[in-house]
PDB file of C-alpha atoms in Angstrom:
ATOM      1  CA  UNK B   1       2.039-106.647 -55.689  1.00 50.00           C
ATOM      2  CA  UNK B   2      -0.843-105.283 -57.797  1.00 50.00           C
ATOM      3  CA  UNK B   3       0.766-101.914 -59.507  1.00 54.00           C
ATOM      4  CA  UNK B   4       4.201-102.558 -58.992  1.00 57.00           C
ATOM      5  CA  UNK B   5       4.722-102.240 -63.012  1.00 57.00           C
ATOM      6  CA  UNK B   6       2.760 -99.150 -63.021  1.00 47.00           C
ATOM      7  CA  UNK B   7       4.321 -97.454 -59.969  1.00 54.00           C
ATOM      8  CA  UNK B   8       8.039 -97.615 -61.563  1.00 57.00           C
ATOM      9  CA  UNK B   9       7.123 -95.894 -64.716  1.00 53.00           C
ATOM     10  CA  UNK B  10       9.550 -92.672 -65.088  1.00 54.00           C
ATOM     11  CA  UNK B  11       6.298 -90.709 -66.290  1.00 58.00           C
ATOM     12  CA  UNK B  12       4.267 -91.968 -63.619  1.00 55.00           C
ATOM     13  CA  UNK B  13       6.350 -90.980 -60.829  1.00 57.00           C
ATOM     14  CA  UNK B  14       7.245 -87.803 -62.641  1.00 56.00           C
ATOM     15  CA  UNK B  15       3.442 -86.883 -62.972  1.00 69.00           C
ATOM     16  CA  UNK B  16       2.098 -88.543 -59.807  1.00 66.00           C
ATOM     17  CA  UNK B  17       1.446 -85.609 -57.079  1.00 77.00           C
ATOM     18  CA  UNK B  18       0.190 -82.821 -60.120  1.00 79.00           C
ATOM     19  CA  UNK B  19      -2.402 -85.321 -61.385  1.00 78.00           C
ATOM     20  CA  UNK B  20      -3.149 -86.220 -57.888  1.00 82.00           C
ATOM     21  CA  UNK B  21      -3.209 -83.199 -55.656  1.00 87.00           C
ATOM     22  CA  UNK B  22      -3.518 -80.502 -57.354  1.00 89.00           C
ATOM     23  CA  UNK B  23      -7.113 -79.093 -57.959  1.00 93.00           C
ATOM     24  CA  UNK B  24      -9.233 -80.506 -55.529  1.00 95.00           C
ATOM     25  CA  UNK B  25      -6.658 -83.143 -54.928  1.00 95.00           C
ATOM     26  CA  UNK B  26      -5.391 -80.412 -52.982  1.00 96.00           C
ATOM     27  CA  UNK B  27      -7.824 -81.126 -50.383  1.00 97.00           C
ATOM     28  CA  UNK B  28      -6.907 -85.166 -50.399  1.00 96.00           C
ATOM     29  CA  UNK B  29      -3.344 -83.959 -49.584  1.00 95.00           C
ATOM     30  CA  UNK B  30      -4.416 -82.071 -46.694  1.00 97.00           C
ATOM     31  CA  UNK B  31      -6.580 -84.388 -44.869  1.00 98.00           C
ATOM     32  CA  UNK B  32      -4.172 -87.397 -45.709  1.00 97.00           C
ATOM     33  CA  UNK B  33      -1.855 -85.287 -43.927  1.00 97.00           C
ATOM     34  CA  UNK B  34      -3.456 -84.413 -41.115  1.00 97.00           C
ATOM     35  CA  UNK B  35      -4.507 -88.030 -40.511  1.00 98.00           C
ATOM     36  CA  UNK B  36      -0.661 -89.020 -40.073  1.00 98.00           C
ATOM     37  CA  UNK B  37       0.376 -86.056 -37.852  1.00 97.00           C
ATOM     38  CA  UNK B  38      -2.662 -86.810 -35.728  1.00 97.00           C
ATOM     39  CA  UNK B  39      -1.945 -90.939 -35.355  1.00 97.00           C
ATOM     40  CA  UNK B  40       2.125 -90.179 -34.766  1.00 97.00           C
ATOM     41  CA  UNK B  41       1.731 -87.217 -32.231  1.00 95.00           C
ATOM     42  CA  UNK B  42       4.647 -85.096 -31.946  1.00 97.00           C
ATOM     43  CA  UNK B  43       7.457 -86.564 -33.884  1.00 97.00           C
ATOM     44  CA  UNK B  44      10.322 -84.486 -32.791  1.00 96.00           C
ATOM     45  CA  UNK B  45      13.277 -87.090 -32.318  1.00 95.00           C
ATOM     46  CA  UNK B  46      11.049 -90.352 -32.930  1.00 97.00           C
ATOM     47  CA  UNK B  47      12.688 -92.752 -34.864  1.00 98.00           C
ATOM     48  CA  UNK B  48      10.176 -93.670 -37.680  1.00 98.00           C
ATOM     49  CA  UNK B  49       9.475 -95.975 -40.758  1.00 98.00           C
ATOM     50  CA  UNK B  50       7.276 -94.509 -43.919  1.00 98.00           C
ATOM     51  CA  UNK B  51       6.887 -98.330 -46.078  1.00 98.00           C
ATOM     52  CA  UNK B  52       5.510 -97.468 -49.512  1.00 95.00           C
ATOM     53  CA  UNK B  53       6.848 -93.664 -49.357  1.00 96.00           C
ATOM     54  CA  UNK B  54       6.463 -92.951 -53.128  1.00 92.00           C
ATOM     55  CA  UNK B  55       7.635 -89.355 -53.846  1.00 93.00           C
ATOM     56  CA  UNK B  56       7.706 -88.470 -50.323  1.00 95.00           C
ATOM     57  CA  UNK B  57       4.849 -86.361 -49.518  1.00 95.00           C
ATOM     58  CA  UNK B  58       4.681 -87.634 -45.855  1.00 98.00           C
ATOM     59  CA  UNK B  59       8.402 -87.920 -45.599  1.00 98.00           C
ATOM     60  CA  UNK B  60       9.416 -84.602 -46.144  1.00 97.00           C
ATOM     61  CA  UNK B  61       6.463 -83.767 -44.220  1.00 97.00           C
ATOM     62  CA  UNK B  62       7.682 -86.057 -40.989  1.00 98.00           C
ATOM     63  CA  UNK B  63      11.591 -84.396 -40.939  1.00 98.00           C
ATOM     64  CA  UNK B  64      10.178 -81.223 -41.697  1.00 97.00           C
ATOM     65  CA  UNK B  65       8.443 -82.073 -37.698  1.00 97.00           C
ATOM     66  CA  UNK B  66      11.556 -83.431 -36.194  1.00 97.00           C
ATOM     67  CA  UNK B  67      11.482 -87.154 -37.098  1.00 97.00           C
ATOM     68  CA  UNK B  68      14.379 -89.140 -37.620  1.00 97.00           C
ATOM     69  CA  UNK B  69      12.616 -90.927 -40.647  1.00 98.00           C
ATOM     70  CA  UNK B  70      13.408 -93.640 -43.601  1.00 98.00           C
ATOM     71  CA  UNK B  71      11.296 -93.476 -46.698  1.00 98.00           C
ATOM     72  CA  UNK B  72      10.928 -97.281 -48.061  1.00 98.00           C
ATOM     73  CA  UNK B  73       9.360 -97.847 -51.635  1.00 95.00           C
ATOM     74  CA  UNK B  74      10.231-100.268 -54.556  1.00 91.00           C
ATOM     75  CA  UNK B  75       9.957 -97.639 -56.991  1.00 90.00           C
ATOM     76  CA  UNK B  76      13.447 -95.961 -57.842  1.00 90.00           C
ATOM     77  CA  UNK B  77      11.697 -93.454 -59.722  1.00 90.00           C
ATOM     78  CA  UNK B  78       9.127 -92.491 -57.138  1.00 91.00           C
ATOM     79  CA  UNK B  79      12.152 -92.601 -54.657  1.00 95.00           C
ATOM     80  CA  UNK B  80      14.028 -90.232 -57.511  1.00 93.00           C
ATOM     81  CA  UNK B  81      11.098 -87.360 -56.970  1.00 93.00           C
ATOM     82  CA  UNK B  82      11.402 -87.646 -53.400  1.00 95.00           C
ATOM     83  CA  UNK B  83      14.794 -87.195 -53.025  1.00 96.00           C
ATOM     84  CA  UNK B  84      14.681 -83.998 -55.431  1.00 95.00           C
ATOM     85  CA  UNK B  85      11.559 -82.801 -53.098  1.00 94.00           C
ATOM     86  CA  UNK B  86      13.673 -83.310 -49.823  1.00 96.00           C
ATOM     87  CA  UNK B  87      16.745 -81.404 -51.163  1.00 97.00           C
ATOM     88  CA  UNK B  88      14.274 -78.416 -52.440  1.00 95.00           C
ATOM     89  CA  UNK B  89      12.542 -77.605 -48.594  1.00 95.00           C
ATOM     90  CA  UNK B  90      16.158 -78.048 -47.435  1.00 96.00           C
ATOM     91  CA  UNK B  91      15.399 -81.648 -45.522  1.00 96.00           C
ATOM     92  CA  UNK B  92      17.873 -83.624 -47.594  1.00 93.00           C
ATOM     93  CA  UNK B  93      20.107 -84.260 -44.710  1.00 91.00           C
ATOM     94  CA  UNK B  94      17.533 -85.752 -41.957  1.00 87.00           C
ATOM     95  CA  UNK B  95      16.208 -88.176 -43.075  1.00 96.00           C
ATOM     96  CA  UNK B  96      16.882 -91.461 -45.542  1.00 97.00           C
ATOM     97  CA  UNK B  97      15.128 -92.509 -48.844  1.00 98.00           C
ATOM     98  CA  UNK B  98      15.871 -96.310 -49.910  1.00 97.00           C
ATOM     99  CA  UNK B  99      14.917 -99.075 -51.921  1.00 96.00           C
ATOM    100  CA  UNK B 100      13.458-102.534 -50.737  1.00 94.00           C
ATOM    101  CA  UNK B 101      10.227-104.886 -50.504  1.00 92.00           C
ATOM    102  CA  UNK B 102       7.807-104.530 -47.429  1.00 94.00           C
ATOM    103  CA  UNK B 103       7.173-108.228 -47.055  1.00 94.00           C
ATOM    104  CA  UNK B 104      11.232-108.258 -46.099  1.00 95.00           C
ATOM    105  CA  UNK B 105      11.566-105.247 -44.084  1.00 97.00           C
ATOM    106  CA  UNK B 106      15.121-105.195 -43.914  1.00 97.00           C
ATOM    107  CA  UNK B 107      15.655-103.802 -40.068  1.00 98.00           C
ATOM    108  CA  UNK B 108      15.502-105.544 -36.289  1.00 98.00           C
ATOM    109  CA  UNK B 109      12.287-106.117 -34.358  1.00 98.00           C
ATOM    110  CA  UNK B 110      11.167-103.125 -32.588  1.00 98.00           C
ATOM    111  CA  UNK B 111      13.315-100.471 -34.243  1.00 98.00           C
ATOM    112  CA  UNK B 112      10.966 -97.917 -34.704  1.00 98.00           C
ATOM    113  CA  UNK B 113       8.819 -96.001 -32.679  1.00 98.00           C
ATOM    114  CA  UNK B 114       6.222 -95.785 -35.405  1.00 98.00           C
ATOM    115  CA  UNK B 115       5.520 -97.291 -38.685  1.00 98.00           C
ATOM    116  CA  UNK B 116       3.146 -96.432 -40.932  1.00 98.00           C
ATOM    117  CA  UNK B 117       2.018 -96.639 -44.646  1.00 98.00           C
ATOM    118  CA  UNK B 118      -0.975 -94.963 -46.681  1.00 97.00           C
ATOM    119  CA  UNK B 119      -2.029 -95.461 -49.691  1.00 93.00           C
ATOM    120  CA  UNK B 120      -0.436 -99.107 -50.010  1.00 94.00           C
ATOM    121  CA  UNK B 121      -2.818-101.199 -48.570  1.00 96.00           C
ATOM    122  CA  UNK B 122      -5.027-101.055 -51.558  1.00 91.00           C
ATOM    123  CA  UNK B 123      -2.060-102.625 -53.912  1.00 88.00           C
ATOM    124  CA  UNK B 124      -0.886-105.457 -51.477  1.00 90.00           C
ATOM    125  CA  UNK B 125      -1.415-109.219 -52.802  1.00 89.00           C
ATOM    126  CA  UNK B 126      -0.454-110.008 -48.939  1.00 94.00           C
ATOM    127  CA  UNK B 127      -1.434-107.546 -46.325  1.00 97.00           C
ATOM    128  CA  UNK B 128      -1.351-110.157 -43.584  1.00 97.00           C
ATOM    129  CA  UNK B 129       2.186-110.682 -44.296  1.00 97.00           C
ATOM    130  CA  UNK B 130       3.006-106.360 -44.937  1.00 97.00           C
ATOM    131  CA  UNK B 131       0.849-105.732 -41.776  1.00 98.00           C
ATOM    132  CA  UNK B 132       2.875-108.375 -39.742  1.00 98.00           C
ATOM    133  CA  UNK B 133       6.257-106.949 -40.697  1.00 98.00           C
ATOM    134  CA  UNK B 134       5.403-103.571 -40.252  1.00 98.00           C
ATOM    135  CA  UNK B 135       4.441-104.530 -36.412  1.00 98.00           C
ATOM    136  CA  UNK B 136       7.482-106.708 -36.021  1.00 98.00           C
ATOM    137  CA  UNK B 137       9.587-103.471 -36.571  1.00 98.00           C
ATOM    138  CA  UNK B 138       7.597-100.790 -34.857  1.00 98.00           C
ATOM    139  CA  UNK B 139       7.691-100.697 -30.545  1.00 98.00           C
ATOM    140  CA  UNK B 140       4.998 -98.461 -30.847  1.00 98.00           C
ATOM    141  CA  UNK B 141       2.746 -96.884 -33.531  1.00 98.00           C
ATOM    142  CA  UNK B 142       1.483 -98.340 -36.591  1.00 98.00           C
ATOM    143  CA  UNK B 143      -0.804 -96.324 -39.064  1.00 98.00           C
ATOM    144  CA  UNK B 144      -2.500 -97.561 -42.424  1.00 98.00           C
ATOM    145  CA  UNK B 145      -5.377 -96.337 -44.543  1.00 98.00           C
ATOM    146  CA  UNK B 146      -7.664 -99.022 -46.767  1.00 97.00           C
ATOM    147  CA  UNK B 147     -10.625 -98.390 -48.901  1.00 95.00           C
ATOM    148  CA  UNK B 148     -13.530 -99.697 -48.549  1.00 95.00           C
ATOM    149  CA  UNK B 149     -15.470-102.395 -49.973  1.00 92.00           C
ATOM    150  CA  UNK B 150     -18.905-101.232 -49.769  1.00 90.00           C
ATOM    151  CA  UNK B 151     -18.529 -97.930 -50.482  1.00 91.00           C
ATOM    152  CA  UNK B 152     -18.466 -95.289 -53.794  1.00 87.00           C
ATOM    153  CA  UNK B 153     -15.263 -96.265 -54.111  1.00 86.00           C
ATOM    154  CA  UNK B 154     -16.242 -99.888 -55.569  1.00 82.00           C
ATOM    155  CA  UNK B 155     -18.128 -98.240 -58.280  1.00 77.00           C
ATOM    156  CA  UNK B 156     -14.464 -97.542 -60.319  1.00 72.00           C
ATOM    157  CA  UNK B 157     -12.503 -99.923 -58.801  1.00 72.00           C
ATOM    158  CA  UNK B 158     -12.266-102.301 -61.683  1.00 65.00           C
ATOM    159  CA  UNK B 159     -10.866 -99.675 -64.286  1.00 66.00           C
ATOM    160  CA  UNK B 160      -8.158 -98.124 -62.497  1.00 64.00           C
ATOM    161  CA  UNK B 161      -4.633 -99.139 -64.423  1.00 56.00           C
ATOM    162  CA  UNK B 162      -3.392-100.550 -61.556  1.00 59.00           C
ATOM    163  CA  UNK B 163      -6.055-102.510 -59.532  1.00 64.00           C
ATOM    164  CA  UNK B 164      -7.230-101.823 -56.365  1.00 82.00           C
ATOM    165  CA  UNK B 165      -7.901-104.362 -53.268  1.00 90.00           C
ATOM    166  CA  UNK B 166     -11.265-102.860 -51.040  1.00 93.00           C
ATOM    167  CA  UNK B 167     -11.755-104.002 -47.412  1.00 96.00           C
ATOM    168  CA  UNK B 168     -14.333-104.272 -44.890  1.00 95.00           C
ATOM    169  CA  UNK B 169     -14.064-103.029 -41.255  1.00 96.00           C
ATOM    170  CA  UNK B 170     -13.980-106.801 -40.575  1.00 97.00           C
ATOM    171  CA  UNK B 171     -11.216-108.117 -42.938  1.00 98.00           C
ATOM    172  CA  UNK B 172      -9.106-104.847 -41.300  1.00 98.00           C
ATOM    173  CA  UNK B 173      -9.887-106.112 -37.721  1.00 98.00           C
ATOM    174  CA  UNK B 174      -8.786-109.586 -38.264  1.00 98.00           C
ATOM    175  CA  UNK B 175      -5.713-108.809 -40.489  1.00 98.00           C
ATOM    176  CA  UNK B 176      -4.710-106.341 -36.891  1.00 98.00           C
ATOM    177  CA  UNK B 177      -5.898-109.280 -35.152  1.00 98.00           C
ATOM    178  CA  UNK B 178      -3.350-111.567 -36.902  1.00 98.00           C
ATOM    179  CA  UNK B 179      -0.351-109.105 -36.194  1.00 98.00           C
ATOM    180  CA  UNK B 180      -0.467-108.678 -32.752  1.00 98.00           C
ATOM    181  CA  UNK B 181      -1.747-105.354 -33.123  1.00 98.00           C
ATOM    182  CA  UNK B 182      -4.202-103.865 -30.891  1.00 98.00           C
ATOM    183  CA  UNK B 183      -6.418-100.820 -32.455  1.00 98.00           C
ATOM    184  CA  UNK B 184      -5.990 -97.531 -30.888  1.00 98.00           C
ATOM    185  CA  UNK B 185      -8.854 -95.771 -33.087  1.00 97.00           C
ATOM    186  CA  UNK B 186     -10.135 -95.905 -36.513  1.00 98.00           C
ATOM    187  CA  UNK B 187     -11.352 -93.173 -38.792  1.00 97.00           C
ATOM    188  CA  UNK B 188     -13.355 -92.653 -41.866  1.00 97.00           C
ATOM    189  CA  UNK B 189     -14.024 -90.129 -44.622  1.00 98.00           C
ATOM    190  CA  UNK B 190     -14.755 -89.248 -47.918  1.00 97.00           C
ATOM    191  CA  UNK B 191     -18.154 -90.395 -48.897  1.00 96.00           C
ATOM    192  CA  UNK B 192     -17.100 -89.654 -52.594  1.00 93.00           C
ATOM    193  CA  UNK B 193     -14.287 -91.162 -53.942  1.00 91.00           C
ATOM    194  CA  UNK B 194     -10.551 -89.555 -54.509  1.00 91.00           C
ATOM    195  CA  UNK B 195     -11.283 -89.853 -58.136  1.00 87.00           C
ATOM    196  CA  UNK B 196     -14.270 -87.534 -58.065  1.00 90.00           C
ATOM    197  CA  UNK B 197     -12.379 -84.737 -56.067  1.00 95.00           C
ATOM    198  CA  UNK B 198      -9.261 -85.129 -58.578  1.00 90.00           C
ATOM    199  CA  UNK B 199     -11.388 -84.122 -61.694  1.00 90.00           C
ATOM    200  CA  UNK B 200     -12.387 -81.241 -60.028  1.00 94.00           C
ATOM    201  CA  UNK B 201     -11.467 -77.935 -59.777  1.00 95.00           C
ATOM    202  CA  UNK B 202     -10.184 -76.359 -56.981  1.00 93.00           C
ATOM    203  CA  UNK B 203     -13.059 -73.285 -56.550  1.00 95.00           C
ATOM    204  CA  UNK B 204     -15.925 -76.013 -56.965  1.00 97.00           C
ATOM    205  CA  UNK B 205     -14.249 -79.065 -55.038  1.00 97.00           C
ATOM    206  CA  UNK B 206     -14.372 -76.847 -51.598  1.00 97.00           C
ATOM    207  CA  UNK B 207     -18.319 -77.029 -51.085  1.00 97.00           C
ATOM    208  CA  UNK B 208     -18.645 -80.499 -52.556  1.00 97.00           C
ATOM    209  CA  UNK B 209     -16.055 -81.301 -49.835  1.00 97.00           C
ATOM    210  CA  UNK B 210     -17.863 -79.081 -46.860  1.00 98.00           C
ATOM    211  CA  UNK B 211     -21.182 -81.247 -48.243  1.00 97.00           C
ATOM    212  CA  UNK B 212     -19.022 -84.887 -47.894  1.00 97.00           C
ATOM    213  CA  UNK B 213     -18.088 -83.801 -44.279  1.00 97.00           C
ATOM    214  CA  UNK B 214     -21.343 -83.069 -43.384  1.00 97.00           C
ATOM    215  CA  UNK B 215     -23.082 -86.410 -44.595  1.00 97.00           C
ATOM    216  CA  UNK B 216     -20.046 -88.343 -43.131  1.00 96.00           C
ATOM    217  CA  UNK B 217     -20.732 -86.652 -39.420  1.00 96.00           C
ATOM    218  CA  UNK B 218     -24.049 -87.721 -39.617  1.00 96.00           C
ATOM    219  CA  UNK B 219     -24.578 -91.125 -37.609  1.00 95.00           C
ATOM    220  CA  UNK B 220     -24.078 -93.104 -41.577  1.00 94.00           C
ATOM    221  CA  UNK B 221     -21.065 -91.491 -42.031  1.00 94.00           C
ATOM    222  CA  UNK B 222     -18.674 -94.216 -40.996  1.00 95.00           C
ATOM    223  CA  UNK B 223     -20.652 -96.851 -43.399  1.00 92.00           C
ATOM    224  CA  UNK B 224     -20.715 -94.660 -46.575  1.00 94.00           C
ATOM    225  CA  UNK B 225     -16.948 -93.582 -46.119  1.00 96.00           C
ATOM    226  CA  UNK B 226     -14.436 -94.892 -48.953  1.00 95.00           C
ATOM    227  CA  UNK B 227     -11.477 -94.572 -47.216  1.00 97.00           C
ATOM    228  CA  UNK B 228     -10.736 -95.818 -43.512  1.00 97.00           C
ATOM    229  CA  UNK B 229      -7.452 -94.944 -41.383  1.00 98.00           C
ATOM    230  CA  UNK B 230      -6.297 -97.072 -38.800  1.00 98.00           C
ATOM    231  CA  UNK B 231      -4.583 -96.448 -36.175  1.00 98.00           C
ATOM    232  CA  UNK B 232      -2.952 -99.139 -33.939  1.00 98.00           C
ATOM    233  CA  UNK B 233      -0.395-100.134 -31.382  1.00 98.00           C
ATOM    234  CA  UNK B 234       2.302-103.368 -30.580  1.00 96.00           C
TER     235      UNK B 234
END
């Protein structure tokens, strides 16, 4: 998987949510956030699946709701941060951080109620494969986010450290297509890249970010967004 190297490193995972949501990351954080809540509904004693968890942001954030939840990654040092994060709100004890590969999910067909991954997508060498076991395991809900190929996003793409795989509406349809999946609804936002917002600074990332909303409710929203979440069902 593209990244896997770059995920591991100590620093990185020691660095990753300060670099990357602080600022006007802040405001990444928040709609990322709101994205899952919205696809899962209310989570209060659902069984679910984060794959790709990293340091936990939305797996804190799910037993913090009520979920019975297992954070997946392959990093042991992302898994490391999220681990410390659970213990500090206090969450430690519902839910389950481990290690293991997504293209091997390493649980019984249809043992969640919902499974869902975001930012991963965009570092998978075989998403058909990801996608498929992700469905296999979920009787329910399955939730994703990709970036887009023709978007702003494509304009950095090629110098980020770790790569970055970009999708079109019609590479996402067939890949749900191919796992038995059948799309529930599909969102899309942020008509400047996550980059752009992360150099910024909180006070002056808030009307840049009123201004993205507004061009992205207009009726070329959809085709200028970078990012794209996807929200399916078994």
């Amino acid at each position: 998987m593209k990244g896997q190297e770059w995920y591991q490193a100590d620093e990185v995972a020691a660095e990753y949510e300060d670099k990357r949501f602080s600022g006007g990351g802040r405001l990444i954080d928040r709609r990322e956030k709101q994205a899952v809540l919205d696809a899962l509904g209310p989570l209060d004693g659902k069984r679910v699946l984060e794959v790709a968890c990293g340091t936990g942001r939305f797996t804190v954030l799910c037993a913090q709701r009520g979920a019975d939840i297992t954070g997946m990654d392959i990093s042991a040092a992302m898994l490391r941060e999220g681990r410390a994060k659970a213990r500090q709100v206090g969450v430690d004890d519902h839910l389950e951080f481990m290690r293991g590969d997504a293209a091997r999910l390493p649980f019984p067909d249809d043992y969640f109620d919902a499974v869902f991954a975001m930012r991963f997508f965009h570092l998978a060498d075989t998403p058909a494969k990801f996608l498929s076991e992700m469905a296999r395991v979920s009787k329910g809900d399955v939730f994703f986010d990709t970036f887009n190929r023709y978007s702003t996003r494509s304009l950095y793409n090629s110098l980020l450290p770790m790569g970055s795989r970009l999708y079109s509406t019609s590479e996402v349809r067939d890949l749900l297509g191919g796992a038995g999946l059948t799309l529930r609804s599909d969102a899309h936002d942020f008509v400047l890249p996550y980059g752009f917002y992360r150099k910024l600074p909180g006070w002056l990332a808030d009307p840049i970010r009123d201004a993205d909303v507004a061009v992205g409710d207009t009726p070329f929203g959809d085709r200028l967004a970078s990012v794209s979440y996807w929200h399916a069902h078994v």
